[in-house]
Tab-separated table of C-alpha atoms and ligand atoms in Angstrom:
chain	number	residue	atom	x	y	z
A	1	MET	CA	93.331	128.852	87.889
A	2	ALA	CA	89.635	128.107	87.581
A	3	ASP	CA	86.636	129.667	89.876
A	4	LYS	CA	83.788	128.337	88.568
A	5	PHE	CA	82.744	124.533	88.223
A	6	VAL	CA	79.173	123.385	86.803
A	7	ILE	CA	78.327	120.096	86.166
A	8	ALA	CA	76.369	119.892	82.717
A	9	ALA	CA	73.363	117.101	82.918
A	10	SER	CA	73.622	117.051	78.584
A	11	ALA	CA	75.753	116.983	75.434
A	12	ALA	CA	73.744	119.719	74.400
A	13	GLU	CA	73.828	121.994	78.028
A	14	ALA	CA	77.806	121.204	77.850
A	15	ALA	CA	78.198	122.799	74.248
A	16	ALA	CA	75.990	126.026	75.187
A	17	LEU	CA	77.882	126.524	78.571
A	18	ARG	CA	81.621	126.533	76.517
A	19	ASP	CA	82.953	129.865	75.889
A	20	GLY	CA	86.009	131.122	75.744
A	21	ASP	CA	87.072	131.416	79.219
A	22	SER	CA	86.012	127.548	79.777
A	23	ALA	CA	87.274	124.298	79.527
A	24	PHE	CA	85.256	120.401	80.099
A	25	LEU	CA	86.216	118.854	82.499
A	26	ALA	CA	86.711	114.961	81.272
A	27	GLY	CA	89.174	112.507	83.010
A	28	GLY	CA	90.864	116.012	84.605
A	29	THR	CA	94.403	114.296	83.983
A	30	GLU	CA	95.461	117.653	82.054
A	31	ILE	CA	93.263	120.156	83.549
A	32	ASN	CA	93.780	119.353	87.035
A	33	ARG	CA	97.681	118.480	87.041
A	34	LEU	CA	100.660	121.109	88.544
A	35	GLY	CA	101.705	123.037	85.580
A	36	SER	CA	98.385	121.948	83.272
A	37	SER	CA	98.810	123.356	79.676
A	38	VAL	CA	94.960	124.146	80.019
A	39	ASP	CA	93.626	127.611	81.823
A	40	ALA	CA	90.182	128.123	82.170
A	41	GLY	CA	87.897	130.567	84.571
A	42	THR	CA	85.067	127.961	84.610
A	43	LEU	CA	85.101	124.028	84.119
A	44	ILE	CA	82.602	122.044	82.686
A	45	SER	CA	82.142	118.256	84.346
A	46	ILE	CA	80.826	116.171	81.543
A	47	GLY	CA	81.405	113.066	83.548
A	48	ARG	CA	77.385	112.573	83.310
A	49	ILE	CA	76.334	113.023	80.355
A	50	ALA	CA	74.870	109.444	79.407
A	51	GLU	CA	75.471	110.731	75.278
A	52	LEU	CA	79.290	110.555	75.695
A	53	ASP	CA	79.567	107.162	77.563
A	54	GLY	CA	79.725	103.995	75.917
A	55	VAL	CA	81.273	101.802	72.660
A	56	SER	CA	78.847	99.982	70.012
A	57	ILE	CA	79.165	98.372	67.028
A	58	GLN	CA	77.274	100.934	63.962
A	59	GLU	CA	76.751	100.409	60.269
A	60	ASP	CA	80.025	100.720	59.026
A	61	CYS	CA	81.932	101.584	62.684
A	62	VAL	CA	82.617	100.979	65.999
A	63	ARG	CA	81.630	103.959	68.120
A	64	ILE	CA	83.567	104.875	70.843
A	65	GLY	CA	81.638	107.886	73.356
A	66	ALA	CA	84.174	110.463	74.042
A	67	MET	CA	84.085	109.729	77.935
A	68	CYS	CA	85.368	106.513	77.107
A	69	THR	CA	88.838	105.978	79.514
A	70	PHE	CA	91.909	104.322	77.794
A	71	GLN	CA	91.322	101.618	80.132
A	72	ASP	CA	87.480	101.211	79.432
A	73	ILE	CA	88.885	100.812	75.880
A	74	VAL	CA	91.697	98.144	76.383
A	75	GLU	CA	88.761	96.082	77.881
A	76	ASN	CA	86.246	96.333	75.515
A	77	LYS	CA	85.683	93.911	73.287
A	78	ASP	CA	84.109	95.694	70.266
A	79	VAL	CA	86.948	98.179	70.180
A	80	PRO	CA	89.953	97.279	67.517
A	81	GLN	CA	93.423	95.787	68.962
A	82	PHE	CA	94.640	98.253	67.186
A	83	LEU	CA	93.352	101.395	69.219
A	84	LYS	CA	93.974	98.952	72.473
A	85	ASP	CA	97.932	99.132	71.558
A	86	ALA	CA	97.854	102.656	71.117
A	87	CYS	CA	95.705	103.165	74.662
A	88	LEU	CA	98.769	100.830	76.097
A	89	PHE	CA	101.067	103.048	75.262
A	90	MET	CA	99.993	105.563	78.482
A	91	GLY	CA	101.916	103.358	80.457
A	92	SER	CA	100.350	103.831	83.683
A	93	ARG	CA	97.201	102.044	84.527
A	94	THR	CA	95.850	104.756	87.126
A	95	LYS	CA	95.853	107.237	84.640
A	96	ARG	CA	94.442	104.653	81.924
A	97	ASN	CA	91.040	104.761	84.520
A	98	MET	CA	91.068	108.528	84.597
A	99	ALA	CA	92.433	109.551	81.086
A	100	THR	CA	89.844	110.053	78.566
A	101	ILE	CA	89.734	109.244	74.450
A	102	GLY	CA	88.084	112.857	73.954
A	103	GLY	CA	90.415	114.613	75.919
A	104	ASN	CA	92.934	113.027	74.533
A	105	VAL	CA	92.717	113.937	70.430
A	106	ALA	CA	90.883	117.750	72.275
A	107	LEU	CA	94.377	118.532	73.298
A	108	GLY	CA	95.504	116.976	69.858
A	109	ARG	CA	99.220	117.090	71.559
A	110	THR	CA	102.151	116.367	69.716
A	111	ASP	CA	103.695	114.046	71.780
A	112	SER	CA	99.650	112.296	71.252
A	113	TYR	CA	99.155	108.893	72.309
A	114	LEU	CA	96.114	108.323	70.291
A	115	CYS	CA	96.344	110.760	67.239
A	116	ALA	CA	98.294	108.969	64.914
A	117	THR	CA	96.729	105.736	65.212
A	118	LEU	CA	93.090	107.922	64.877
A	119	LEU	CA	94.619	110.002	62.021
A	120	ALA	CA	95.874	106.717	60.226
A	121	CYS	CA	92.585	104.339	60.328
A	122	HIS	CA	90.766	107.802	58.891
A	123	ALA	CA	88.601	107.932	62.309
A	124	GLY	CA	85.483	110.019	62.089
A	125	ILE	CA	84.243	111.916	65.233
A	126	ILE	CA	80.907	113.755	66.284
A	127	LEU	CA	81.072	117.175	67.524
A	128	ARG	CA	78.436	119.172	69.366
A	129	ASP	CA	78.080	122.716	68.782
A	130	ALA	CA	77.033	125.845	71.567
A	131	GLU	CA	73.381	125.985	69.152
A	132	GLY	CA	73.456	121.827	69.941
A	133	THR	CA	73.886	121.345	65.969
A	134	SER	CA	75.355	117.307	65.827
A	135	ILE	CA	78.548	117.663	63.489
A	136	ARG	CA	80.739	115.033	61.669
A	137	ARG	CA	83.862	115.353	60.446
A	138	CYS	CA	86.838	113.225	60.183
A	139	VAL	CA	89.682	113.194	62.706
A	140	LYS	CA	92.091	114.526	60.275
A	141	GLY	CA	89.855	117.715	59.343
A	142	TYR	CA	89.318	118.189	63.676
A	143	LEU	CA	93.148	118.379	64.042
A	144	GLU	CA	94.234	120.691	61.129
A	145	ASP	CA	91.385	123.376	62.100
A	146	ARG	CA	91.284	123.023	66.032
A	147	ALA	CA	90.544	126.663	65.898
A	148	GLN	CA	87.350	126.282	64.362
A	149	TYR	CA	86.367	123.372	66.429
A	150	SER	CA	87.881	124.300	70.209
A	151	ASP	CA	84.514	125.133	71.874
A	152	MET	CA	83.010	122.188	70.480
A	153	LEU	CA	82.178	119.280	72.788
A	154	ILE	CA	83.507	116.054	71.159
A	155	GLU	CA	80.336	113.317	71.615
A	156	ALA	CA	82.532	110.476	69.804
A	157	LEU	CA	85.114	109.162	67.929
A	158	LEU	CA	84.358	106.787	64.636
A	159	ILE	CA	86.693	103.887	63.869
A	160	PRO	CA	85.752	102.278	60.537
A	161	GLY	CA	85.023	99.004	60.510
A	162	ASP	CA	87.096	97.715	57.695
A	163	ALA	CA	90.301	99.825	59.067
A	164	VAL	CA	93.803	97.998	60.064
A	165	VAL	CA	96.473	99.544	61.689
A	166	VAL	CA	100.300	99.745	62.998
A	167	SER	CA	101.438	101.938	65.255
A	168	LYS	CA	104.934	102.289	66.991
A	169	ARG	CA	105.934	104.771	69.727
A	170	TYR	CA	109.312	106.036	70.755
A	171	SER	CA	110.151	107.331	74.114
A	172	ASN	CA	113.072	106.653	76.916
A	173	THR	CA	110.733	105.125	79.184
A	174	VAL	CA	107.229	104.118	79.050
A	175	GLN	CA	106.234	107.045	81.512
A	176	SER	CA	108.574	109.569	78.993
A	177	HIS	CA	106.821	111.840	76.844
A	178	ALA	CA	107.022	109.952	73.295
A	179	VAL	CA	109.826	111.884	70.790
A	180	LEU	CA	107.813	110.272	67.943
A	181	THR	CA	104.737	108.048	67.653
A	182	VAL	CA	104.083	106.349	64.066
A	183	SER	CA	101.374	104.684	62.461
A	184	ALA	CA	100.150	103.224	59.265
A	185	GLY	CA	97.011	102.169	58.954
A	186	LEU	CA	94.673	100.781	55.530
A	187	SER	CA	90.894	101.722	55.414
A	188	GLY	CA	89.020	102.183	52.399
A	189	GLY	CA	91.712	100.702	50.226
A	190	LEU	CA	93.989	103.468	51.113
A	191	LEU	CA	96.990	103.643	52.724
A	192	ARG	CA	97.389	106.417	55.275
A	193	ILE	CA	101.173	107.119	57.650
A	194	ALA	CA	100.713	109.570	60.514
A	195	VAL	CA	102.963	110.739	62.914
A	196	ALA	CA	102.835	112.547	66.341
A	197	ALA	CA	106.434	114.212	66.254
A	198	ARG	CA	107.355	115.858	69.657
A	199	ASP	CA	107.254	119.786	69.549
A	200	THR	CA	106.928	119.322	65.323
A	201	TYR	CA	104.078	117.964	63.827
A	202	LEU	CA	100.960	116.074	64.442
A	203	GLY	CA	99.261	114.941	61.086
A	204	LEU	CA	99.283	113.154	57.843
A	205	LEU	CA	102.099	112.345	56.052
A	206	PRO	CA	100.194	112.451	52.537
A	207	GLU	CA	103.576	112.806	49.958
A	208	ILE	CA	104.941	109.780	51.694
A	209	SER	CA	101.608	107.498	51.834
A	210	THR	CA	100.552	108.849	47.855
A	211	ALA	CA	104.727	107.968	47.188
A	212	ILE	CA	104.930	104.524	48.998
A	213	ALA	CA	101.058	103.561	47.874
A	214	GLY	CA	102.272	103.865	43.548
A	215	ALA	CA	105.601	102.433	43.940
A	216	GLU	CA	105.632	98.975	42.165
A	217	LYS	CA	107.915	97.425	44.671
A	218	PRO	CA	107.939	97.956	48.580
A	219	LEU	CA	110.168	101.309	48.995
A	220	SER	CA	113.966	100.947	50.440
A	221	ASP	CA	115.130	103.043	53.943
A	222	GLU	CA	116.669	104.925	51.917
A	223	ALA	CA	113.569	106.153	49.694
A	224	ILE	CA	111.718	106.399	52.602
A	225	LEU	CA	114.055	108.609	53.781
A	226	LYS	CA	114.647	111.088	50.622
A	227	LEU	CA	110.639	111.240	51.340
A	228	VAL	CA	110.732	112.208	54.897
A	229	ASN	CA	113.600	114.846	54.158
A	230	GLY	CA	111.213	116.840	51.779
A	231	CYS	CA	108.577	116.893	53.763
A	232	PRO	CA	108.890	120.881	55.255
A	233	GLN	CA	106.406	120.325	58.122
A	234	LEU	CA	109.259	117.582	59.395
A	235	ALA	CA	111.189	121.024	61.053
A	236	PHE	CA	112.515	118.668	63.677
A	237	ARG	CA	114.652	120.597	66.344
A	238	GLN	CA	118.012	119.247	68.185
A	239	ASP	CA	116.661	118.693	71.699
A	240	MET	CA	117.379	116.310	74.089
A	241	PHE	CA	115.544	113.483	72.476
A	242	GLY	CA	118.112	113.602	69.623
A	243	SER	CA	119.483	115.498	66.489
A	244	PRO	CA	117.139	116.066	63.218
A	245	GLU	CA	118.852	113.784	61.522
A	246	TYR	CA	118.290	111.059	63.660
A	247	LYS	CA	114.568	111.706	64.231
A	248	ARG	CA	114.382	111.584	60.506
A	249	TYR	CA	116.173	108.342	59.880
A	250	LEU	CA	113.843	106.863	62.904
A	251	LEU	CA	111.118	108.434	61.413
A	252	ALA	CA	111.696	106.597	57.856
A	253	VAL	CA	112.898	103.473	59.113
A	254	THR	CA	109.926	102.843	61.567
A	255	ILE	CA	107.321	103.587	58.607
A	256	ALA	CA	108.870	101.465	56.359
A	257	ASP	CA	109.270	98.798	58.849
A	258	LEU	CA	104.819	99.500	59.685
A	259	VAL	CA	104.110	99.812	56.096
A	260	ALA	CA	105.737	96.043	56.089
A	261	LYS	CA	103.377	94.556	58.775
A	262	VAL	CA	100.318	96.590	57.591
A	263	ARG	CA	100.169	95.195	54.114
A	264	GLY	CA	101.656	91.926	55.203
A	265	GLY	CA	98.554	92.004	57.644
A	266	GLU	CA	100.802	91.798	60.697
A	267	ALA	CA	97.971	94.320	62.098
B	1	MET	CA	81.085	129.765	95.253
B	2	ASP	CA	80.507	126.709	97.812
B	3	MET	CA	78.720	124.043	96.971
B	4	LYS	CA	77.241	120.867	99.162
B	5	ILE	CA	79.018	117.654	97.995
B	6	CYS	CA	77.651	114.394	99.020
B	7	PHE	CA	79.332	110.954	98.531
B	8	LYS	CA	80.006	107.772	100.408
B	9	LEU	CA	83.712	107.880	102.248
B	10	ASN	CA	84.976	104.161	102.914
B	11	GLY	CA	81.336	102.930	103.173
B	12	LYS	CA	79.217	105.624	104.854
B	13	ASP	CA	77.595	108.998	103.306
B	14	VAL	CA	79.443	112.031	103.681
B	15	SER	CA	79.100	115.643	102.626
B	16	VAL	CA	80.779	118.936	102.534
B	17	THR	CA	80.365	122.073	101.903
B	18	THR	CA	83.120	123.838	100.249
B	19	ASP	CA	84.757	125.532	96.825
B	20	PRO	CA	83.804	122.605	94.409
B	21	LEU	CA	87.278	123.282	92.710
B	22	ARG	CA	89.322	122.139	95.544
B	23	ARG	CA	91.294	118.983	94.787
B	24	LEU	CA	89.897	115.810	96.277
B	25	ILE	CA	92.941	115.034	98.175
B	26	ASP	CA	92.928	118.440	100.092
B	27	VAL	CA	89.556	117.819	101.044
B	28	LEU	CA	90.229	113.915	102.104
B	29	ARG	CA	93.446	114.812	103.630
B	30	GLU	CA	92.012	118.349	105.887
B	31	ASP	CA	87.829	117.774	106.076
B	32	PHE	CA	88.414	114.209	106.451
B	33	GLY	CA	91.539	113.442	108.280
B	34	CYS	CA	92.534	110.841	105.793
B	35	LYS	CA	95.943	111.342	106.306
B	36	GLY	CA	96.958	107.878	104.841
B	37	VAL	CA	97.328	108.766	101.513
B	38	LYS	CA	100.179	110.707	100.430
B	39	GLU	CA	101.207	114.024	97.668
B	40	GLY	CA	104.391	113.109	95.444
B	41	CYS	CA	104.104	114.904	92.241
B	42	SER	CA	100.797	116.695	92.334
B	43	GLU	CA	100.410	115.950	88.699
B	44	GLY	CA	99.224	112.391	88.350
B	45	GLU	CA	102.674	110.461	87.723
B	46	CYS	CA	103.396	109.023	90.754
B	47	GLY	CA	100.472	107.157	92.131
B	48	ALA	CA	101.423	108.369	95.965
B	49	CYS	CA	97.766	109.869	95.886
B	50	SER	CA	95.834	106.773	94.457
B	51	ILE	CA	92.479	106.211	96.001
B	52	ILE	CA	89.658	103.886	94.602
B	53	LEU	CA	86.257	105.767	92.974
B	54	ASN	CA	83.782	103.692	91.848
B	55	GLY	CA	85.658	100.411	92.290
B	56	LYS	CA	88.700	101.624	90.093
B	57	MET	CA	91.864	103.010	91.366
B	58	VAL	CA	92.799	106.479	90.497
B	59	THR	CA	95.100	109.674	91.424
B	60	ARG	CA	93.168	112.252	93.842
B	61	CYS	CA	95.259	115.080	93.429
B	62	ILE	CA	94.317	115.678	89.848
B	63	ILE	CA	90.331	115.461	91.122
B	64	PRO	CA	88.377	118.559	92.068
B	65	VAL	CA	86.215	117.256	94.850
B	66	GLY	CA	82.742	118.646	92.576
B	67	ALA	CA	83.706	115.594	90.266
B	68	ALA	CA	83.331	113.185	93.393
B	69	ASP	CA	79.766	114.325	93.993
B	70	GLY	CA	77.837	110.973	93.966
B	71	GLN	CA	80.720	108.880	93.401
B	72	GLU	CA	82.292	105.829	95.936
B	73	ILE	CA	85.446	106.379	97.864
B	74	MET	CA	87.580	104.040	99.257
B	75	THR	CA	90.990	105.458	100.615
B	76	ILE	CA	93.997	103.726	102.264
B	77	GLU	CA	91.968	103.508	105.738
B	78	GLY	CA	89.133	102.007	104.489
B	79	VAL	CA	91.288	99.358	102.520
B	80	SER	CA	93.086	98.551	105.626
B	81	ALA	CA	89.957	98.339	107.773
B	82	THR	CA	89.216	95.010	105.508
B	83	GLU	CA	90.689	91.403	106.098
B	84	LYS	CA	91.805	92.103	102.482
B	85	GLY	CA	93.612	95.161	103.171
B	86	GLN	CA	94.944	93.391	106.023
B	87	THR	CA	96.572	90.611	104.548
B	88	ILE	CA	98.023	93.147	102.330
B	89	VAL	CA	99.540	95.403	104.516
B	90	GLN	CA	100.856	91.925	106.661
B	91	ALA	CA	102.511	90.585	103.631
B	92	PHE	CA	104.198	94.090	102.850
B	93	ALA	CA	105.805	94.094	106.563
B	94	ASP	CA	106.707	90.565	106.302
B	95	GLY	CA	107.872	90.785	102.935
B	96	GLY	CA	110.051	93.358	103.381
B	97	ALA	CA	108.347	95.975	100.817
B	98	VAL	CA	109.228	99.360	103.035
B	99	GLN	CA	111.942	101.185	102.768
B	100	CYS	CA	111.000	105.166	103.607
B	101	GLY	CA	107.053	104.237	103.126
B	102	PHE	CA	105.978	107.037	100.952
B	103	CYS	CA	104.657	104.987	97.830
B	104	ILE	CA	103.232	102.223	100.175
B	105	PRO	CA	99.072	103.472	100.358
B	106	GLY	CA	99.443	103.883	96.882
B	107	MET	CA	101.070	100.230	96.620
B	108	VAL	CA	98.304	98.626	98.957
B	109	ILE	CA	95.611	100.357	96.796
B	110	ALA	CA	97.188	98.959	93.810
B	111	ALA	CA	97.528	95.864	95.142
B	112	TYR	CA	93.957	95.607	96.533
B	113	CYS	CA	92.408	96.626	92.589
B	114	LEU	CA	94.750	94.258	91.203
B	115	LEU	CA	94.060	90.859	93.678
B	116	ASN	CA	90.464	91.725	93.345
B	117	GLY	CA	90.084	91.393	90.115
B	118	ASN	CA	92.919	88.632	89.699
B	119	PRO	CA	93.293	86.264	92.894
B	120	ASP	CA	96.474	84.529	91.181
B	121	PRO	CA	98.300	87.233	89.242
B	122	THR	CA	101.735	86.159	87.538
B	123	GLU	CA	104.834	88.497	88.052
B	124	ASP	CA	104.072	90.414	84.751
B	125	GLU	CA	100.454	91.177	85.828
B	126	ILE	CA	101.454	92.250	89.173
B	127	ARG	CA	104.034	94.702	87.601
B	128	LEU	CA	101.180	96.068	85.289
B	129	GLY	CA	98.946	96.167	87.842
B	130	ILE	CA	101.319	98.721	89.869
B	131	SER	CA	102.381	100.434	86.715
B	132	GLY	CA	101.105	103.738	88.079
B	133	ASN	CA	102.731	103.569	91.485
B	134	ILE	CA	106.738	104.832	91.675
B	135	CYS	CA	108.439	103.693	94.102
B	136	ARG	CA	112.104	105.437	94.862
B	137	CYS	CA	113.720	103.249	97.065
B	138	THR	CA	112.744	99.941	96.696
B	139	GLY	CA	113.417	98.719	93.097
B	140	TYR	CA	110.033	96.911	93.393
B	141	ASP	CA	111.410	93.172	93.623
B	142	LEU	CA	110.313	93.284	97.018
B	143	ILE	CA	107.314	94.531	96.359
B	144	VAL	CA	106.328	92.179	94.206
B	145	GLU	CA	107.374	89.467	96.149
B	146	SER	CA	105.070	90.756	99.048
B	147	ILE	CA	101.932	91.169	96.422
B	148	ARG	CA	102.598	87.380	95.769
B	149	LEU	CA	102.645	86.085	99.085
B	150	ALA	CA	99.527	88.477	99.741
B	151	ALA	CA	97.634	86.924	97.057
B	152	LYS	CA	98.950	83.049	98.177
B	153	ARG	CA	97.920	84.477	101.775
B	154	GLY	CA	94.349	85.472	101.340
B	155	GLY	CA	93.276	82.282	99.292
B	156	ASP	CA	89.996	82.738	99.028
B	157	ILE	CA	88.926	85.716	99.924
B	158	TRP	CA	90.473	87.148	96.917
B	159	LYS	CA	87.375	85.486	94.979
B	160	LYS	CA	84.560	87.309	97.430
C	301	LIG	C1	101.845	113.400	83.910
C	301	LIG	C2	101.311	113.237	82.631
C	301	LIG	C3	101.915	113.241	81.437
C	301	LIG	C4	101.017	113.052	80.211
C	301	LIG	N1	101.626	112.939	79.024
C	301	LIG	C5	101.405	113.162	77.875
C	301	LIG	C6	101.739	112.453	76.496
C	301	LIG	O1	102.424	111.999	76.455
C	301	LIG	N2	100.551	112.424	75.095
C	301	LIG	C7	99.506	112.788	75.892
C	301	LIG	O2	98.756	112.607	74.468
C	301	LIG	N3	99.320	113.010	76.719
C	301	LIG	C8	99.599	113.198	78.144
C	301	LIG	N4	98.849	113.662	78.568
C	301	LIG	C9	97.871	114.542	78.867
C	301	LIG	C10	96.778	113.157	79.062
C	301	LIG	O3	97.115	112.461	80.289
C	301	LIG	C11	96.194	112.968	78.258
C	301	LIG	O4	96.288	113.670	76.799
C	301	LIG	C12	94.292	112.294	78.296
C	301	LIG	O5	94.061	111.596	77.568
C	301	LIG	C13	93.379	113.407	78.445
C	301	LIG	O6	92.191	113.298	78.614
C	301	LIG	P1	91.528	113.778	79.978
C	301	LIG	O7	90.374	113.055	79.702
C	301	LIG	O8	91.939	113.418	81.410
C	301	LIG	O9	91.770	115.215	79.576
C	301	LIG	P2	91.368	116.529	80.485
C	301	LIG	O10	92.467	116.888	81.263
C	301	LIG	O11	89.665	116.665	81.304
C	301	LIG	O12	91.012	117.734	79.497
C	301	LIG	C14	92.075	118.090	78.566
C	301	LIG	C15	91.427	118.824	77.632
C	301	LIG	O13	90.399	118.509	76.933
C	301	LIG	C16	89.159	119.381	76.560
C	301	LIG	N5	87.809	118.256	76.677
C	301	LIG	C17	88.038	117.208	77.215
C	301	LIG	N6	86.925	116.110	76.771
C	301	LIG	C18	86.675	116.727	75.685
C	301	LIG	C19	85.317	116.987	75.198
C	301	LIG	N7	84.807	115.315	75.713
C	301	LIG	N8	84.831	117.416	74.193
C	301	LIG	C20	85.983	118.551	73.754
C	301	LIG	N9	86.975	118.726	74.544
C	301	LIG	C21	87.236	118.106	75.548
C	301	LIG	C22	89.070	120.024	77.978
C	301	LIG	O14	88.315	121.220	77.335
C	301	LIG	C23	90.580	120.324	77.959
C	301	LIG	O15	90.852	121.327	77.461
C	301	LIG	C24	99.865	113.602	80.195
C	301	LIG	C25	99.018	113.993	81.051
C	301	LIG	C26	100.448	113.977	82.481
C	301	LIG	C27	99.486	114.420	84.157
C	302	LIG	S1	100.782	112.898	93.935
C	302	LIG	FE1	98.872	112.350	92.650
C	302	LIG	S2	99.794	111.065	91.432
C	302	LIG	FE2	101.516	112.026	92.249
C	303	LIG	S1	109.327	103.244	99.902
C	303	LIG	FE1	110.329	104.740	99.530
C	303	LIG	S2	108.749	105.257	97.917
C	303	LIG	FE2	108.399	103.092	97.851
């Protein structure tokens, strides 16, 4: 439970204030809720930092400030539709008015609304460390090595200008946690398949992407299921959302469907 | 440590010296007597505690009061004192939208935000507009119809 509250005036100040016992207060939808997963002694409010706001078109990408809310993104004309679609996975308009893209990536949950889409489009991320240095990474690198970056401030996400992505989220109701969110994306000529599988795995599936991209003909559902079964990171568990076999099947047929769509220009 | 926090509440400049980590819902209810808004889930899911912060609907159970410094807040008390708010409240009463009433302040706030941006919403747009507000009694249909009634009765006031 936090007992200290500070308001940072700049990205450099916020990054310098962060230590092991603090957290950035962005939209607060996770930090402040009852039963939050975030336990911090100090909350550093980052709501008034101009560098973290706004959407801008850059040479080869769209830059989205970390404090942009899901609803800001939905309403912005420069954001690609596939990212708007991912933001709409958060069913509550009220929560979309508060939750930020930076907070979502920082949490890196296995039922994340946005991470599969960001991985599939090969999004970049701008971080600020405690010394004030600005660092550019890809979201993949950030999520794979969260321990290294967890104290840094996310300043912005960079969406490649050539990216197309199709995503699908499975949950019991729009308000429920997702059991699977799957994305297939094309950027820089490469096919990327990413999955957020609740309590199991968040990341790209490079073995499957390479096999599908290298095949002469579209792979059958059965062939993709075989690839899914061969992924050690997809160690699904039996839970209220279904059996491991069912989740692997759902993932396989969804990958087949999304790859066909993204290749067929339906993105 | 206590902090002086200043904000605009229902059109008036106010300030409070308190622990900035107190939840905004507690400060508004306990220090400013705004009891019209309810606490349901305490985790940002049900919308019972909705307020308008800088023109956008948010849930105040998950905002620490420190984050409200310098902001503009409107609660159900402020909304229902306006002509637009009264139009919605009356339409909810006439349209049979209310059963236990617990979700209704949040629903009125949602309807107010929706109609201000979209004076003539379709049924789908109304359902999307109240997507952050959960009602455990009504099944939503009469709430949706009442918002439609408020849109119709209000006419041009929603364009102001
Ligand atoms: C009822 C409920 C259900 C939810 N369900 C889901 C779900 O299904 N999927 C999902 O992904 N999320 C879910 N969330 C969590 C949350 O709403 C979203 O992930 C949201 O995008 C978090 O953003 P925020 O701005 O509110 O983060 P905050 O709550 O403000 O912060 C969350 C964490 O992110 C860090 N952080 C925030 N901004 C930055 C930044 N710029 N740089 C570095 N670190 C930062 C903070 O230090 C903190 O640890 C749920 C929340 C609630 C209340
Ligand atoms: S009490 Fe705030 S959203 Fe439920
Ligand atoms: S009228 Fe009872 S919760 Fe909506």
